[in-house]
Amino acid sequence: AAPLVSPSKVYNSLSVCHRPELCLCSQNSVSSPSTPSEQDLGFSTYYEEKVHIPEDVNQMFSFRKLWAFTGPGFLMSIAYLDPGNIESDLQSGAKAGFKLLWVLLLATIIGLLLQRLAARLGVVTGMHLAEVCNRQYPTVPRIILWLMVELAIIGSDMQEVIGCAIALNLLSVGRIPLWGGVLITITDTFVFLFLDKYGLRKLEAFFGFLITVMALSFGYEYVLVKPDQGDLLKGMFVPYCAGCGPVQLEQAVGIVGAVIMPHNIYLHSALVKSRDVDRKNKKEVKEANKYFFIESSVALFISFLINVFVVAVFAQAFYGKSNADVIQNLCVPQGVVLGCYFGQAALYIWAIGILAAGQSSTMTGTYSGQFVMEGFLNLRWSRFARVLLTRSIAIFPTLLVAIFQDVQHLTGMNDFLNVLQSMQLPFALIPILTFTSATAIMNDFANGYVWKILGGILTLIVCAINIYFVVVYVTSLNSVALYVMSALLSVAYLCFVGYLVWHCLVSLGVSCLDFRSRVRHSALTEEQADDDS
């Protein structure tokens, strides 16, 4: 491994302003990306190897090149298929039928556009988002950002533990209790470390296998259930929800919160570093951006289809049915409904799909945690230590609920975790928009005016939707003490988000907000006047 470099040396070699806390004070003082040799001293990619890109000089599009770039987008798409998303899908189908499929489609498209920004940052600069944050933000905001993203990663890992525990419980026909399933997920650590030894492409192929398992499992359920295709297409392409009320509105907001996950932005910006791209060659960088966007589009299209399968199955099985109908068939909890209505094979295949979702999400979550820790803190841990830390924090509260409560309470915990991750979204979306819009960082690949405006609008919409989701959840708790605590936390939360927005606007060139620069300019003017006198 390359020797570590102290943060001060990194800042001095990378920044055009020698005070890191002022690096975002004006558009001209945003630090530019370093050369590959400089940045590799302090940070390395997550693999020792890099995938070689074949040369096809005379072709506008090459399937050989697309194949070489294929991998990071599919690993990124795992976050769109984790147990939290599956839970959101089945709740959407049960509560709203096919009526919210257009929300799922829209959320996936927004997610693709945001992932495009993440991939471009990694390709153009050779640094992932956490590394850029390390160089551009002052120490205190950087630490707060790191803690917020770590919370999102731990929350996601808890959802994966819940999903695996429920899947193992179903596969064993109840012989493995929920708490036993939670403990078994500890073995994910050793499975992950074992697979990691076999190289980059083999690991990417394994993720592809898990996605295939999910597609076949949930696709089998879809074919078995035979949902109404007309209603499905109408729900997907007609942005309207007839007869919907507060329950369906909350579910629509929950879909957006489950699909767009904060740590996934950090993950994707790092995954693209695994390809051998000469960043000094503008043509190669442009080509890499193109192929990564195509690959991400294909990967998210497949993840969208899998999510549609889940929504359709539970819309057909649950929507419009009363509690009496469900209880009469002994179909509680919801996962068991497949066995009640469509046979035991459907139940087991469903559980296999959930297990694949949990296993794959565990591994990508571990990488996210490793990138975030390395980038924000310039601290490199072994993967074993990183997995052990994240999984230990995730297992403890989940195990307590699994021992003393039941699957319904685990589902309630999943709702809380979705809220937790929704709150962390601004801490990924605002930085990625800030840095990809800065010419000093992205050079010729900085966002144009259209992308700046579109990115700002998308970020505002997604953050507003998720804040609404949080407000709805908090008001449902019916506790004055929790209301007061939430209000106090909200003040601190909004102040920090406002700080990030201020930095973003200043870096985009809104000079009227650049108070520090104006103060420094006034001080320099006064000094110059004194010297002249």
Coordinates of C-alpha atoms in Angstrom, one line a residue, residues 98 221-230 232 309 312-313 316:
F98 CA -50.6 0.1 -9.6
E221 CA -43.8 -14.3 -9.0
Y222 CA -44.9 -11.7 -11.6
V223 CA -45.6 -14.4 -14.2
L224 CA -47.4 -16.6 -11.6
V225 CA -49.6 -13.7 -10.4
K226 CA -50.5 -12.5 -13.9
P227 CA -51.3 -8.9 -13.1
D228 CA -53.6 -6.8 -15.3
Q229 CA -51.2 -5.4 -17.9
G230 CA -53.5 -2.5 -18.9
L232 CA -50.0 -1.7 -14.8
F309 CA -42.4 -7.0 -10.4
A312 CA -47.3 -5.8 -9.2
V313 CA -47.3 -9.0 -7.2
Q316 CA -52.6 -8.2 -7.3

